[in-house]
CSV table of C-alpha atoms (C1' of nucleotides) and ligand atoms in Angstrom, one decimal:
chain,number,residue,atom,x,y,z
W,1,MET,CA,-1.9,-13.0,14.3
W,2,THR,CA,-1.3,-10.2,11.9
W,3,GLY,CA,1.0,-9.6,9.1
W,4,LEU,CA,1.9,-12.8,7.3
W,5,ILE,CA,-0.4,-14.1,4.5
W,6,THR,CA,-2.6,-11.2,3.8
W,7,LYS,CA,-4.8,-10.4,0.8
W,8,GLY,CA,-2.3,-9.4,-1.9
W,9,LYS,CA,-1.2,-6.0,-3.1
W,10,ALA,CA,-2.1,-4.4,-6.4
W,11,VAL,CA,0.1,-2.1,-8.4
W,12,PHE,CA,-1.8,1.0,-7.3
W,13,ASN,CA,-3.9,1.6,-4.3
W,14,LYS,CA,-7.7,1.4,-4.4
W,15,GLU,CA,-8.2,5.2,-4.6
W,16,THR,CA,-5.9,5.4,-7.6
W,17,GLU,CA,-7.5,2.4,-9.3
W,18,TYR,CA,-11.0,3.8,-8.9
W,19,ALA,CA,-9.8,7.3,-10.0
W,20,LEU,CA,-8.2,5.9,-13.2
W,21,ARG,CA,-11.1,3.7,-14.1
W,22,GLY,CA,-13.6,6.4,-13.3
W,23,LEU,CA,-11.8,9.0,-15.4
W,24,VAL,CA,-11.5,6.6,-18.3
W,25,TYR,CA,-15.2,5.7,-18.0
W,26,VAL,CA,-16.2,9.4,-18.0
W,27,GLN,CA,-14.1,10.0,-21.1
W,28,VAL,CA,-15.6,7.0,-22.9
W,29,GLN,CA,-19.1,8.3,-22.2
W,30,ASN,CA,-18.1,11.9,-23.1
W,31,TYR,CA,-17.0,10.6,-26.5
W,32,LYS,CA,-20.5,9.1,-26.9
W,33,GLY,CA,-22.0,12.5,-25.9
W,34,PHE,CA,-23.0,11.6,-22.4
W,35,LYS,CA,-22.1,13.0,-19.0
W,36,PRO,CA,-22.2,10.1,-16.5
W,37,GLY,CA,-23.1,10.7,-12.8
W,38,ILE,CA,-21.6,9.1,-9.7
W,39,ALA,CA,-24.1,6.2,-9.4
W,40,GLU,CA,-23.5,5.2,-13.0
W,41,ILE,CA,-19.7,5.6,-12.8
W,42,ALA,CA,-19.5,3.5,-9.6
W,43,ALA,CA,-21.6,0.7,-11.0
W,44,GLU,CA,-19.7,0.6,-14.3
W,45,ILE,CA,-16.2,0.6,-12.8
W,46,ASP,CA,-17.1,-1.7,-9.9
W,47,ALA,CA,-16.4,0.7,-7.1
W,48,PRO,CA,-18.2,1.6,-3.9
W,49,PRO,CA,-20.7,4.4,-4.8
W,50,PHE,CA,-20.1,6.8,-2.0
W,51,TYR,CA,-16.4,6.4,-2.1
W,52,THR,CA,-16.5,6.9,-5.9
W,53,GLY,CA,-18.4,10.2,-5.3
W,54,LYS,CA,-15.7,11.4,-2.9
W,55,ILE,CA,-12.9,10.4,-5.3
W,56,MET,CA,-14.6,12.1,-8.3
W,57,GLN,CA,-15.1,15.2,-6.3
W,58,ARG,CA,-11.5,15.3,-5.3
W,59,LEU,CA,-10.5,14.9,-9.0
W,60,VAL,CA,-12.7,17.8,-9.9
W,61,LYS,CA,-11.2,19.9,-7.2
W,62,GLN,CA,-7.8,19.1,-8.6
W,63,GLY,CA,-9.0,20.4,-11.9
W,64,PHE,CA,-8.7,17.1,-13.8
W,65,LEU,CA,-12.2,17.3,-15.1
W,66,SER,CA,-15.4,19.3,-14.6
W,67,SER,CA,-18.8,18.6,-13.1
W,68,ILE,CA,-22.3,19.9,-13.5
W,69,LYS,CA,-24.8,19.8,-10.6
W,70,GLY,CA,-28.5,19.3,-10.9
W,71,LYS,CA,-30.7,17.7,-13.4
W,72,GLY,CA,-28.8,16.5,-16.5
W,73,GLY,CA,-25.6,17.0,-14.6
W,74,GLY,CA,-22.6,14.7,-14.3
W,75,PHE,CA,-18.9,14.7,-15.1
W,76,LEU,CA,-17.1,15.7,-18.2
W,77,PHE,CA,-13.7,16.7,-19.7
W,78,GLU,CA,-13.5,20.1,-21.2
W,79,GLU,CA,-12.6,19.4,-24.8
W,80,GLN,CA,-9.9,22.1,-25.0
W,81,LYS,CA,-7.9,20.6,-22.2
W,82,PRO,CA,-4.8,18.6,-23.2
W,83,GLU,CA,-4.8,14.8,-22.7
W,84,LEU,CA,-4.3,13.7,-19.1
W,85,PRO,CA,-1.4,11.3,-18.6
W,86,LEU,CA,-2.0,8.6,-16.0
W,87,LYS,CA,1.1,9.6,-14.2
W,88,ILE,CA,-0.4,13.0,-13.3
W,89,VAL,CA,-3.4,11.4,-11.7
W,90,ILE,CA,-1.4,8.7,-9.9
W,91,GLN,CA,1.0,11.3,-8.5
W,92,ALA,CA,-1.8,13.6,-7.4
W,93,ILE,CA,-3.2,10.7,-5.3
W,94,GLU,CA,-0.1,8.7,-4.3
W,95,GLY,CA,2.5,11.4,-4.1
W,96,THR,CA,5.2,12.5,-6.5
W,97,LYS,CA,7.7,9.9,-5.2
W,98,THR,CA,5.7,7.0,-6.7
W,99,TYR,CA,7.9,4.6,-8.4
W,100,ALA,CA,10.9,6.9,-8.1
W,101,GLY,CA,12.7,5.3,-5.2
W,102,CYS,CA,14.9,2.3,-4.5
W,103,GLY,CA,13.1,-1.0,-4.8
W,104,PHE,CA,15.0,-2.2,-1.8
W,105,GLY,CA,13.8,0.8,0.2
W,106,LEU,CA,17.1,2.6,0.5
W,107,LYS,CA,17.2,6.4,1.0
W,108,HIS,CA,19.1,7.1,-2.2
W,109,CYS,CA,18.8,5.5,-5.6
W,110,ASP,CA,21.2,6.5,-8.3
W,111,GLU,CA,24.1,5.1,-10.3
W,112,GLU,CA,26.6,6.3,-7.8
W,113,HIS,CA,24.9,4.5,-4.9
W,114,PRO,CA,23.2,1.4,-6.4
W,115,CYS,CA,21.7,-1.3,-4.2
W,116,PRO,CA,22.2,-4.9,-5.4
W,117,LEU,CA,18.8,-4.7,-7.2
W,118,HIS,CA,19.5,-1.3,-8.9
W,119,GLU,CA,20.8,-2.5,-12.2
W,120,GLN,CA,17.9,-4.9,-12.7
W,121,PHE,CA,15.3,-2.7,-11.1
W,122,ALA,CA,16.0,0.7,-12.6
W,123,PRO,CA,15.1,-0.3,-16.2
W,124,ILE,CA,11.8,-1.8,-15.0
W,125,ARG,CA,11.0,1.3,-13.1
W,126,ASN,CA,11.7,3.3,-16.2
W,127,SER,CA,9.3,1.2,-18.2
W,128,ILE,CA,6.6,1.8,-15.6
W,129,ASN,CA,7.3,5.5,-15.8
W,130,ASP,CA,7.1,5.4,-19.6
W,131,LEU,CA,3.9,3.4,-19.4
W,132,ILE,CA,2.1,5.9,-17.1
W,133,THR,CA,3.5,8.9,-18.9
W,134,LEU,CA,2.7,7.9,-22.5
W,135,ASN,CA,-0.8,6.5,-21.8
W,136,THR,CA,-3.5,9.1,-21.1
W,137,VAL,CA,-7.0,8.9,-19.9
W,138,GLN,CA,-8.0,9.7,-23.4
W,139,SER,CA,-5.9,7.1,-25.1
W,140,LEU,CA,-7.3,4.4,-22.9
W,141,ALA,CA,-10.8,5.7,-23.5
W,142,ARG,CA,-10.2,5.5,-27.2
W,143,ASP,CA,-9.1,1.9,-26.8
W,144,TYR,CA,-12.4,1.2,-25.3
W,145,HIS,CA,-14.2,2.6,-28.3
W,146,GLY,CA,-17.3,0.6,-29.2
W,147,LEU,CA,-17.2,-1.5,-26.0
W,148,ASP,CA,-20.2,-1.5,-23.7
W,149,ASN,CA,-18.4,-2.8,-20.6
W,150,MET,CA,-15.1,-1.7,-19.2
W,151,LEU,CA,-14.8,-4.6,-16.8
W,152,LEU,CA,-14.8,-7.8,-18.6
W,153,GLY,CA,-13.7,-9.1,-22.0
W,154,SER,CA,-12.4,-5.8,-23.1
W,155,LEU,CA,-10.1,-5.7,-26.1
W,156,ARG,CA,-10.6,-9.1,-27.8
W,157,ARG,CA,-10.1,-8.6,-31.5
M,1,MET,CA,-8.7,16.7,3.9
M,2,THR,CA,-7.5,13.2,3.2
M,3,GLY,CA,-6.4,11.4,0.1
M,4,LEU,CA,-4.8,13.7,-2.4
M,5,ILE,CA,-1.1,14.5,-2.2
M,6,THR,CA,0.1,11.9,0.3
M,7,LYS,CA,3.6,10.7,1.0
M,8,GLY,CA,4.4,8.5,-1.9
M,9,LYS,CA,4.2,4.7,-2.2
M,10,ALA,CA,7.2,2.4,-2.5
M,11,VAL,CA,7.3,-0.8,-4.5
M,12,PHE,CA,6.9,-2.9,-1.4
M,13,ASN,CA,5.2,-2.2,1.9
M,14,LYS,CA,7.3,-1.4,5.0
M,15,GLU,CA,7.1,-4.8,6.5
M,16,THR,CA,8.4,-6.4,3.3
M,17,GLU,CA,11.2,-3.9,3.0
M,18,TYR,CA,12.3,-4.4,6.6
M,19,ALA,CA,12.1,-8.1,6.2
M,20,LEU,CA,14.1,-8.2,3.0
M,21,ARG,CA,16.8,-5.8,4.3
M,22,GLY,CA,16.9,-7.7,7.6
M,23,LEU,CA,17.3,-11.1,6.0
M,24,VAL,CA,20.0,-9.9,3.7
M,25,TYR,CA,21.8,-8.2,6.6
M,26,VAL,CA,21.6,-11.4,8.7
M,27,GLN,CA,23.0,-13.4,5.7
M,28,VAL,CA,25.8,-10.9,5.2
M,29,GLN,CA,26.8,-11.2,8.8
M,30,ASN,CA,26.5,-15.0,8.8
M,31,TYR,CA,28.9,-15.1,5.9
M,32,LYS,CA,31.3,-13.2,8.2
M,33,GLY,CA,30.7,-15.7,11.0
M,34,PHE,CA,28.4,-13.6,13.1
M,35,LYS,CA,24.8,-14.0,14.3
M,36,PRO,CA,23.3,-10.5,14.6
M,37,GLY,CA,20.6,-9.7,17.1
M,38,ILE,CA,17.5,-7.5,16.8
M,39,ALA,CA,19.0,-4.3,18.0
M,40,GLU,CA,22.0,-4.6,15.6
M,41,ILE,CA,19.8,-5.6,12.7
M,42,ALA,CA,17.4,-2.7,13.2
M,43,ALA,CA,20.2,-0.2,13.5
M,44,GLU,CA,21.9,-1.4,10.3
M,45,ILE,CA,18.8,-1.6,8.1
M,46,ASP,CA,17.3,1.6,9.4
M,47,ALA,CA,14.1,0.2,10.8
M,48,PRO,CA,12.2,0.6,14.1
M,49,PRO,CA,13.8,-1.8,16.6
M,50,PHE,CA,10.7,-3.2,18.2
M,51,TYR,CA,9.0,-3.6,14.8
M,52,THR,CA,12.1,-5.2,13.5
M,53,GLY,CA,12.0,-7.7,16.3
M,54,LYS,CA,8.4,-8.6,15.6
M,55,ILE,CA,9.1,-9.0,11.9
M,56,MET,CA,12.2,-11.2,12.4
M,57,GLN,CA,10.2,-13.4,14.8
M,58,ARG,CA,7.5,-13.8,12.2
M,59,LEU,CA,10.1,-14.8,9.6
M,60,VAL,CA,11.6,-17.4,12.0
M,61,LYS,CA,8.1,-18.8,12.6
M,62,GLN,CA,7.7,-19.1,8.9
M,63,GLY,CA,10.8,-21.1,8.8
M,64,PHE,CA,12.9,-18.7,6.7
M,65,LEU,CA,15.7,-18.6,9.2
M,66,SER,CA,16.6,-19.7,12.7
M,67,SER,CA,17.2,-17.9,15.9
M,68,ILE,CA,19.0,-18.7,19.1
M,69,LYS,CA,18.0,-17.2,22.4
M,70,GLY,CA,20.2,-16.1,25.3
M,71,LYS,CA,23.8,-14.9,25.5
M,72,GLY,CA,25.6,-15.2,22.2
M,73,GLY,CA,22.2,-15.6,20.5
M,74,GLY,CA,20.9,-14.0,17.3
M,75,PHE,CA,19.6,-14.9,13.9
M,76,LEU,CA,21.1,-17.2,11.3
M,77,PHE,CA,20.5,-19.2,8.2
M,78,GLU,CA,21.0,-22.9,8.4
M,79,GLU,CA,23.7,-23.6,5.8
M,80,GLN,CA,22.0,-26.7,4.4
M,81,LYS,CA,18.9,-24.8,3.4
M,82,PRO,CA,18.5,-23.8,-0.2
M,83,GLU,CA,18.8,-20.1,-1.3
M,84,LEU,CA,15.7,-18.0,-0.5
M,85,PRO,CA,14.2,-16.2,-3.4
M,86,LEU,CA,12.9,-12.7,-2.6
M,87,LYS,CA,9.5,-13.7,-4.0
M,88,ILE,CA,9.0,-16.3,-1.4
M,89,VAL,CA,9.5,-13.7,1.4
M,90,ILE,CA,7.4,-11.1,-0.4
M,91,GLN,CA,4.5,-13.4,-1.0
M,92,ALA,CA,4.6,-14.7,2.6
M,93,ILE,CA,4.1,-11.1,3.7
M,94,GLU,CA,2.0,-9.5,1.0
M,95,GLY,CA,0.0,-12.5,-0.3
M,96,THR,CA,0.4,-14.7,-3.3
M,97,LYS,CA,-1.4,-12.4,-5.6
M,98,THR,CA,1.3,-9.8,-5.5
M,99,TYR,CA,2.1,-8.4,-8.9
M,100,ALA,CA,-0.1,-11.0,-10.5
M,101,GLY,CA,-3.2,-9.0,-11.2
M,102,CYS,CA,-4.3,-6.4,-13.8
M,103,GLY,CA,-2.5,-3.0,-13.5
M,104,PHE,CA,-5.8,-1.4,-14.1
M,105,GLY,CA,-7.4,-3.3,-11.3
M,106,LEU,CA,-9.7,-5.5,-13.4
M,107,LYS,CA,-10.8,-8.8,-12.0
M,108,HIS,CA,-9.3,-10.9,-14.8
M,109,CYS,CA,-6.0,-10.4,-16.5
M,110,ASP,CA,-5.1,-12.6,-19.4
M,111,GLU,CA,-4.6,-12.5,-23.2
M,112,GLU,CA,-8.3,-13.3,-23.8
M,113,HIS,CA,-9.5,-10.4,-21.7
M,114,PRO,CA,-6.8,-7.7,-21.9
M,115,CYS,CA,-7.4,-4.2,-20.6
M,116,PRO,CA,-5.9,-1.3,-22.6
M,117,LEU,CA,-2.7,-1.5,-20.5
M,118,HIS,CA,-2.3,-5.2,-20.7
M,119,GLU,CA,0.1,-5.4,-23.7
M,120,GLN,CA,2.4,-2.9,-22.2
M,121,PHE,CA,2.0,-3.9,-18.6
M,122,ALA,CA,2.3,-7.7,-18.8
M,123,PRO,CA,5.9,-7.7,-19.9
M,124,ILE,CA,6.8,-5.3,-17.1
M,125,ARG,CA,5.1,-7.5,-14.5
M,126,ASN,CA,6.9,-10.5,-15.9
M,127,SER,CA,10.2,-8.7,-15.5
M,128,ILE,CA,9.4,-7.9,-11.9
M,129,ASN,CA,8.5,-11.5,-11.3
M,130,ASP,CA,11.8,-12.6,-12.8
M,131,LEU,CA,13.6,-10.1,-10.7
M,132,ILE,CA,12.2,-11.3,-7.4
M,133,THR,CA,12.4,-15.0,-8.4
M,134,LEU,CA,16.0,-15.0,-9.6
M,135,ASN,CA,17.4,-12.9,-6.9
M,136,THR,CA,17.8,-14.5,-3.5
M,137,VAL,CA,18.6,-13.3,0.0
M,138,GLN,CA,21.9,-15.0,-0.5
M,139,SER,CA,22.7,-13.5,-3.9
M,140,LEU,CA,22.1,-10.1,-2.6
M,141,ALA,CA,24.1,-10.8,0.5
M,142,ARG,CA,27.0,-11.9,-1.7
M,143,ASP,CA,26.7,-8.6,-3.6
M,144,TYR,CA,27.3,-6.8,-0.3
M,145,HIS,CA,30.5,-8.8,0.2
M,146,GLY,CA,33.2,-6.6,1.8
M,147,LEU,CA,30.9,-3.7,2.5
M,148,ASP,CA,30.4,-2.4,6.0
M,149,ASN,CA,27.2,-0.5,5.4
M,150,MET,CA,24.1,-1.7,3.6
M,151,LEU,CA,22.4,1.7,3.5
M,152,LEU,CA,24.6,4.1,1.7
M,153,GLY,CA,27.0,4.0,-1.1
M,154,SER,CA,26.8,0.3,-1.6
M,155,LEU,CA,28.1,-1.2,-4.8
M,156,ARG,CA,30.3,1.5,-6.3
M,157,ARG,CA,33.1,-0.3,-8.2
C,1,DA,C1',-41.6,30.0,-6.7
C,2,DT,C1',-41.2,25.1,-5.9
C,3,DA,C1',-39.9,20.5,-6.6
C,4,DT,C1',-36.5,17.6,-8.2
C,5,DT,C1',-32.1,16.2,-9.4
C,6,DA,C1',-27.3,15.6,-8.7
C,7,DA,C1',-22.7,17.1,-7.2
C,8,DA,C1',-20.1,19.2,-2.9
C,9,DA,C1',-18.8,19.1,1.7
C,10,DG,C1',-17.8,17.0,5.5
C,11,DA,C1',-18.7,14.1,9.7
C,12,DC,C1',-18.0,9.6,11.0
C,13,DC,C1',-16.6,4.8,10.9
C,14,DT,C1',-13.9,0.3,9.9
C,15,DT,C1',-9.9,-2.1,8.6
C,16,DT,C1',-5.1,-2.4,7.6
C,17,DT,C1',-0.6,-1.0,8.3
C,18,DT,C1',2.9,0.4,11.1
C,19,DG,C1',4.8,0.8,15.4
C,20,DT,C1',5.6,0.5,20.8
C,21,DC,C1',6.2,-1.7,24.9
C,22,DT,C1',5.9,-5.2,28.6
C,23,DT,C1',6.1,-9.9,30.0
C,24,DT,C1',7.7,-14.5,29.3
C,25,DT,C1',10.8,-18.1,27.8
C,26,DA,C1',15.1,-20.1,26.7
C,27,DA,C1',19.9,-20.1,26.5
C,28,DT,C1',24.5,-19.1,28.4
C,29,DA,C1',28.0,-17.6,32.0
C,30,DA,C1',29.5,-17.0,36.6
V,1,DT,C1',21.8,-22.0,41.3
V,2,DT,C1',21.5,-17.4,40.0
V,3,DA,C1',22.2,-13.6,37.1
V,4,DT,C1',22.4,-12.1,32.6
V,5,DT,C1',21.4,-12.0,27.9
V,6,DA,C1',18.4,-12.2,24.0
V,7,DA,C1',14.5,-13.9,21.4
V,8,DA,C1',9.2,-15.0,21.7
V,9,DA,C1',4.7,-13.7,22.7
V,10,DG,C1',1.3,-10.7,22.8
V,11,DA,C1',-1.2,-6.5,24.4
V,12,DC,C1',-1.7,-2.0,23.0
V,13,DA,C1',-1.9,2.2,20.1
V,14,DA,C1',-1.2,5.6,16.4
V,15,DA,C1',-1.7,6.6,11.6
V,16,DA,C1',-3.2,5.6,7.0
V,17,DA,C1',-6.3,3.7,3.8
V,18,DG,C1',-10.8,2.5,2.6
V,19,DG,C1',-15.5,3.3,3.0
V,20,DT,C1',-20.4,5.1,4.6
V,21,DC,C1',-23.7,8.4,5.2
V,22,DT,C1',-26.1,12.9,6.0
V,23,DT,C1',-26.5,17.6,5.0
V,24,DT,C1',-25.8,21.5,1.9
V,25,DT,C1',-25.4,23.7,-2.5
V,26,DA,C1',-26.4,24.5,-7.2
V,27,DA,C1',-28.6,23.4,-11.4
V,28,DT,C1',-32.8,22.3,-14.1
V,29,DA,C1',-37.8,21.6,-14.9
V,30,DT,C1',-42.5,22.5,-13.9
P,1,FES,S1,19.5,1.9,-5.4
P,1,FES,FE1,18.0,0.4,-5.1
P,1,FES,S2,17.0,0.4,-7.0
P,1,FES,FE2,18.4,2.0,-7.2
P,2,FES,S1,-5.9,-7.1,-18.1
P,2,FES,FE1,-5.0,-5.3,-17.3
P,2,FES,S2,-2.9,-5.8,-17.2
P,2,FES,FE2,-3.8,-7.6,-18.0
DNA sequence: ATATTAAAAGACCTTTTTGTCTTTTAATAA
DNA sequence: TTATTAAAAGACAAAAAGGTCTTTTAATAT
């Protein structure tokens, strides 16, 4: 039997999660003067190493960050580049229609053609959009300042 | 090349969308005294007919609604049953952890171990949970009262 | 130059999701 | 009883997501 009672869905897909965590980790290390490599990134963000490599390479190809091959190489953000909103990354991976459509799955979503969920759902969707627009890889990396581990017990004050 | 720039992700997966729309459509028709069949449901909710059949059957097996075989048959909600919150359906299909975890994909999500998104994300997640807990198949069906088409131009007043 | 290091490219594979279709079972109608 | 109708069951398959691994390319160090 397939379908009912599966594992449970996250907000973003795995590739997006790994990409976001990877980018933030790179920026955290960059702020400390380091350029992490794939093996280190994968270990620190708890992602499959080879898959992490593939994802990081895609991000470089998209121009989100730079990489250096060979000894002493790794990944880094060019300092002159503007901050990178999470939304840009998410949409590059999941498509531009992410969190833009009707929660009920209808073709059109607007005030003229609202589904029964629209009034309650639209503000939530707007909040999500604000969240991923206002937060950047850099702002999250700054939040991690001074922490040695991204994965557990992060921002306790 | 795979991965970057895909189609775009909806809030729920397809099976969940079809299930929710199908259930609401059945309830709308029940309120009018009809018991729709698979072909009609699929057409009205804009879903693949065979897949719709499979999904409706799973929902029956889960006990969310009843079905009657043979001539004059179709799907119906037993009137004595309590209203069915969307969340129950969603979790039966997508798993109980849906919209429960960290938006950043971390293993733990609580006030003691917040990721940099937690403070902004947790209230949004709570709103989503409220939305799918408070709205039921029946409440949405009542919202559709008097409408002949679930798919376009629905609740204009 | 040569060896070493590390990312890039890309082939390949597994699992999950989504979807199709045929056969079987149960109900009703003639 | 027989034909018809419609859901149930389940095999099968295509597409997408997730993941692995090998080979190639580019940089550095000796
Ligand atoms: S029409 Fe459904 S959320 Fe806007
Ligand atoms: S810890 Fe990330 S959302 Fe709560």
